[in-house]
Amino acid sequence: MSQELIQNWLARLRDSVARRDLEAHMALVSDKVQVYGIPGQAVVDHAGWRRRRDNEFRHDRLASLAHENIRIKTISLRRLGFEVDEIMTATAGPVLRLHKTILLEEEDDGQWRVVEETVHDWRIEQRKPT
């Protein structure tokens, strides 16, 4: 069940990026989200996440997201923590590969949202020719 929930949440995240649907994307992000480990920024909150995605969508900068190597780390009644490799493909230019921990929480409305992310490692890769 936990693996299925994570896969479903990640699929909805990828779909929102593919459709450039900011509202669907932000519906997966808790108002209390905190993102740690982004170079040059102490913490990214909900407003910062929204600004970044809005900019990427409006200016067609983010082509797609993909996820690999999901490893569940913690499971509790209303929280799921997992590590994942996230691949962010830009519309033009390189690919950003992030190794991160994501903590999902079932909020009071019954929806699972990300409440915390920690970026452990990242690297830029050259886009493979199509």
mmCIF file of C-alpha atoms in Angstrom:
data_model
loop_
_atom_site.group_PDB
_atom_site.id
_atom_site.type_symbol
_atom_site.label_atom_id
_atom_site.label_comp_id
_atom_site.label_asym_id
_atom_site.label_seq_id
_atom_site.Cartn_x
_atom_site.Cartn_y
_atom_site.Cartn_z
ATOM 1 C CA MET A 1 0.000 0.000 0.000
ATOM 2 C CA SER A 2 2.775 2.460 0.905
ATOM 3 C CA GLN A 3 4.680 1.864 -2.335
ATOM 4 C CA GLU A 4 1.466 2.312 -4.324
ATOM 5 C CA LEU A 5 0.649 5.557 -2.514
ATOM 6 C CA ILE A 6 4.131 6.930 -3.222
ATOM 7 C CA GLN A 7 4.001 5.870 -6.887
ATOM 8 C CA ASN A 8 0.572 7.490 -7.282
ATOM 9 C CA TRP A 9 1.696 10.743 -5.642
ATOM 10 C CA LEU A 10 4.815 10.903 -7.837
ATOM 11 C CA ALA A 11 2.737 10.169 -10.966
ATOM 12 C CA ARG A 12 0.377 13.037 -10.119
ATOM 13 C CA LEU A 13 3.389 15.315 -9.577
ATOM 14 C CA ARG A 14 4.876 14.349 -12.967
ATOM 15 C CA ASP A 15 1.508 14.766 -14.679
ATOM 16 C CA SER A 16 1.030 18.263 -13.240
ATOM 17 C CA VAL A 17 4.433 19.252 -14.654
ATOM 18 C CA ALA A 18 3.694 17.714 -18.060
ATOM 19 C CA ARG A 19 0.396 19.651 -18.230
ATOM 20 C CA ARG A 20 1.880 22.859 -16.744
ATOM 21 C CA ASP A 21 -0.992 22.779 -14.226
ATOM 22 C CA LEU A 22 0.180 24.910 -11.313
ATOM 23 C CA GLU A 23 -2.966 24.398 -9.221
ATOM 24 C CA ALA A 24 -2.860 20.595 -9.575
ATOM 25 C CA HIS A 25 0.849 20.704 -8.754
ATOM 26 C CA MET A 26 0.433 22.852 -5.655
ATOM 27 C CA ALA A 27 -2.451 20.651 -4.444
ATOM 28 C CA LEU A 28 0.267 18.033 -3.805
ATOM 29 C CA VAL A 29 2.302 20.436 -1.648
ATOM 30 C CA SER A 30 1.429 21.210 1.973
ATOM 31 C CA ASP A 31 1.062 24.823 3.072
ATOM 32 C CA LYS A 32 3.659 24.003 5.740
ATOM 33 C CA VAL A 33 6.233 22.466 3.357
ATOM 34 C CA GLN A 34 9.926 23.063 4.023
ATOM 35 C CA VAL A 35 12.652 22.199 1.498
ATOM 36 C CA TYR A 36 16.252 21.958 2.689
ATOM 37 C CA GLY A 37 19.537 21.522 0.864
ATOM 38 C CA ILE A 38 19.002 23.740 -2.181
ATOM 39 C CA PRO A 39 22.270 25.567 -2.923
ATOM 40 C CA GLY A 40 22.121 29.263 -2.111
ATOM 41 C CA GLN A 41 18.855 29.033 -0.161
ATOM 42 C CA ALA A 42 18.403 28.227 3.512
ATOM 43 C CA VAL A 43 14.836 26.902 3.264
ATOM 44 C CA VAL A 44 12.179 26.989 0.536
ATOM 45 C CA ASP A 45 8.614 27.316 1.826
ATOM 46 C CA HIS A 46 5.231 26.958 0.093
ATOM 47 C CA ALA A 47 5.339 30.470 -1.412
ATOM 48 C CA GLY A 48 8.880 29.903 -2.708
ATOM 49 C CA TRP A 49 7.920 26.549 -4.258
ATOM 50 C CA ARG A 50 4.893 28.153 -5.939
ATOM 51 C CA ARG A 51 6.973 31.065 -7.317
ATOM 52 C CA ARG A 52 9.589 28.705 -8.720
ATOM 53 C CA ARG A 53 7.098 26.371 -10.431
ATOM 54 C CA ASP A 54 5.018 29.280 -11.734
ATOM 55 C CA ASN A 55 8.153 30.762 -13.303
ATOM 56 C CA GLU A 56 9.174 27.389 -14.795
ATOM 57 C CA PHE A 57 5.687 26.807 -16.221
ATOM 58 C CA ARG A 58 5.106 30.334 -17.578
ATOM 59 C CA HIS A 59 8.511 30.466 -19.247
ATOM 60 C CA ASP A 60 8.420 26.828 -20.414
ATOM 61 C CA ARG A 61 11.666 25.969 -18.616
ATOM 62 C CA LEU A 62 10.798 22.574 -17.125
ATOM 63 C CA ALA A 63 10.016 19.888 -19.707
ATOM 64 C CA SER A 64 9.474 16.919 -17.407
ATOM 65 C CA LEU A 65 10.101 15.136 -14.129
ATOM 66 C CA ALA A 66 11.039 11.488 -13.717
ATOM 67 C CA HIS A 67 11.737 9.394 -10.623
ATOM 68 C CA GLU A 68 14.000 6.403 -10.020
ATOM 69 C CA ASN A 69 15.280 4.289 -7.131
ATOM 70 C CA ILE A 70 12.460 4.778 -4.630
ATOM 71 C CA ARG A 71 13.432 3.517 -1.178
ATOM 72 C CA ILE A 72 10.915 3.726 1.663
ATOM 73 C CA LYS A 73 12.586 4.904 4.874
ATOM 74 C CA THR A 74 9.753 5.510 7.367
ATOM 75 C CA ILE A 75 6.118 4.526 7.610
ATOM 76 C CA SER A 76 3.631 5.681 10.215
ATOM 77 C CA LEU A 77 -0.118 6.091 10.319
ATOM 78 C CA ARG A 78 -0.143 9.495 8.580
ATOM 79 C CA ARG A 79 3.421 9.883 7.275
ATOM 80 C CA LEU A 80 5.589 8.229 4.644
ATOM 81 C CA GLY A 81 9.251 9.031 4.172
ATOM 82 C CA PHE A 82 11.237 7.855 1.172
ATOM 83 C CA GLU A 83 14.411 8.534 -0.770
ATOM 84 C CA VAL A 84 14.223 9.007 -4.504
ATOM 85 C CA ASP A 85 16.293 10.186 -7.435
ATOM 86 C CA GLU A 86 14.418 12.948 -9.244
ATOM 87 C CA ILE A 87 15.378 13.833 -12.810
ATOM 88 C CA MET A 88 14.368 17.331 -13.901
ATOM 89 C CA THR A 89 14.664 17.775 -17.649
ATOM 90 C CA ALA A 90 14.838 21.374 -18.786
ATOM 91 C CA THR A 91 13.202 22.449 -22.024
ATOM 92 C CA ALA A 92 16.589 23.625 -23.240
ATOM 93 C CA GLY A 93 19.888 22.716 -21.694
ATOM 94 C CA PRO A 94 21.043 20.107 -19.220
ATOM 95 C CA VAL A 95 19.269 17.644 -16.946
ATOM 96 C CA LEU A 96 19.351 18.065 -13.162
ATOM 97 C CA ARG A 97 19.490 14.842 -11.125
ATOM 98 C CA LEU A 98 18.622 15.224 -7.431
ATOM 99 C CA HIS A 99 18.919 12.614 -4.705
ATOM 100 C CA LYS A 100 16.393 13.598 -2.050
ATOM 101 C CA THR A 101 14.286 12.477 0.860
ATOM 102 C CA ILE A 102 10.581 13.286 0.634
ATOM 103 C CA LEU A 103 8.206 13.194 3.583
ATOM 104 C CA LEU A 104 4.512 12.881 2.727
ATOM 105 C CA GLU A 105 1.781 13.472 5.277
ATOM 106 C CA GLU A 106 -1.920 12.716 5.143
ATOM 107 C CA GLU A 107 -3.461 16.061 6.029
ATOM 108 C CA ASP A 108 -6.792 16.698 7.755
ATOM 109 C CA ASP A 109 -8.670 16.697 4.428
ATOM 110 C CA GLY A 110 -7.433 13.150 3.703
ATOM 111 C CA GLN A 111 -5.000 14.245 0.972
ATOM 112 C CA TRP A 112 -1.347 13.212 0.971
ATOM 113 C CA ARG A 113 1.010 16.159 0.479
ATOM 114 C CA VAL A 114 4.722 16.752 0.736
ATOM 115 C CA VAL A 115 5.585 18.434 4.048
ATOM 116 C CA GLU A 116 9.359 18.184 3.821
ATOM 117 C CA GLU A 117 12.084 17.578 1.264
ATOM 118 C CA THR A 118 15.801 17.361 1.838
ATOM 119 C CA VAL A 119 18.144 17.463 -1.148
ATOM 120 C CA HIS A 120 21.177 15.335 -0.281
ATOM 121 C CA ASP A 121 23.031 15.479 -3.572
ATOM 122 C CA TRP A 122 22.595 16.885 -7.046
ATOM 123 C CA ARG A 123 24.424 16.911 -10.325
ATOM 124 C CA ILE A 124 23.985 18.356 -13.772
ATOM 125 C CA GLU A 125 24.051 15.943 -16.691
ATOM 126 C CA GLN A 126 24.163 16.671 -20.372
ATOM 127 C CA ARG A 127 20.972 15.932 -22.235
ATOM 128 C CA LYS A 128 21.141 12.792 -24.328
ATOM 129 C CA PRO A 129 20.630 13.406 -28.052
ATOM 130 C CA THR A 130 17.175 12.468 -29.347
#
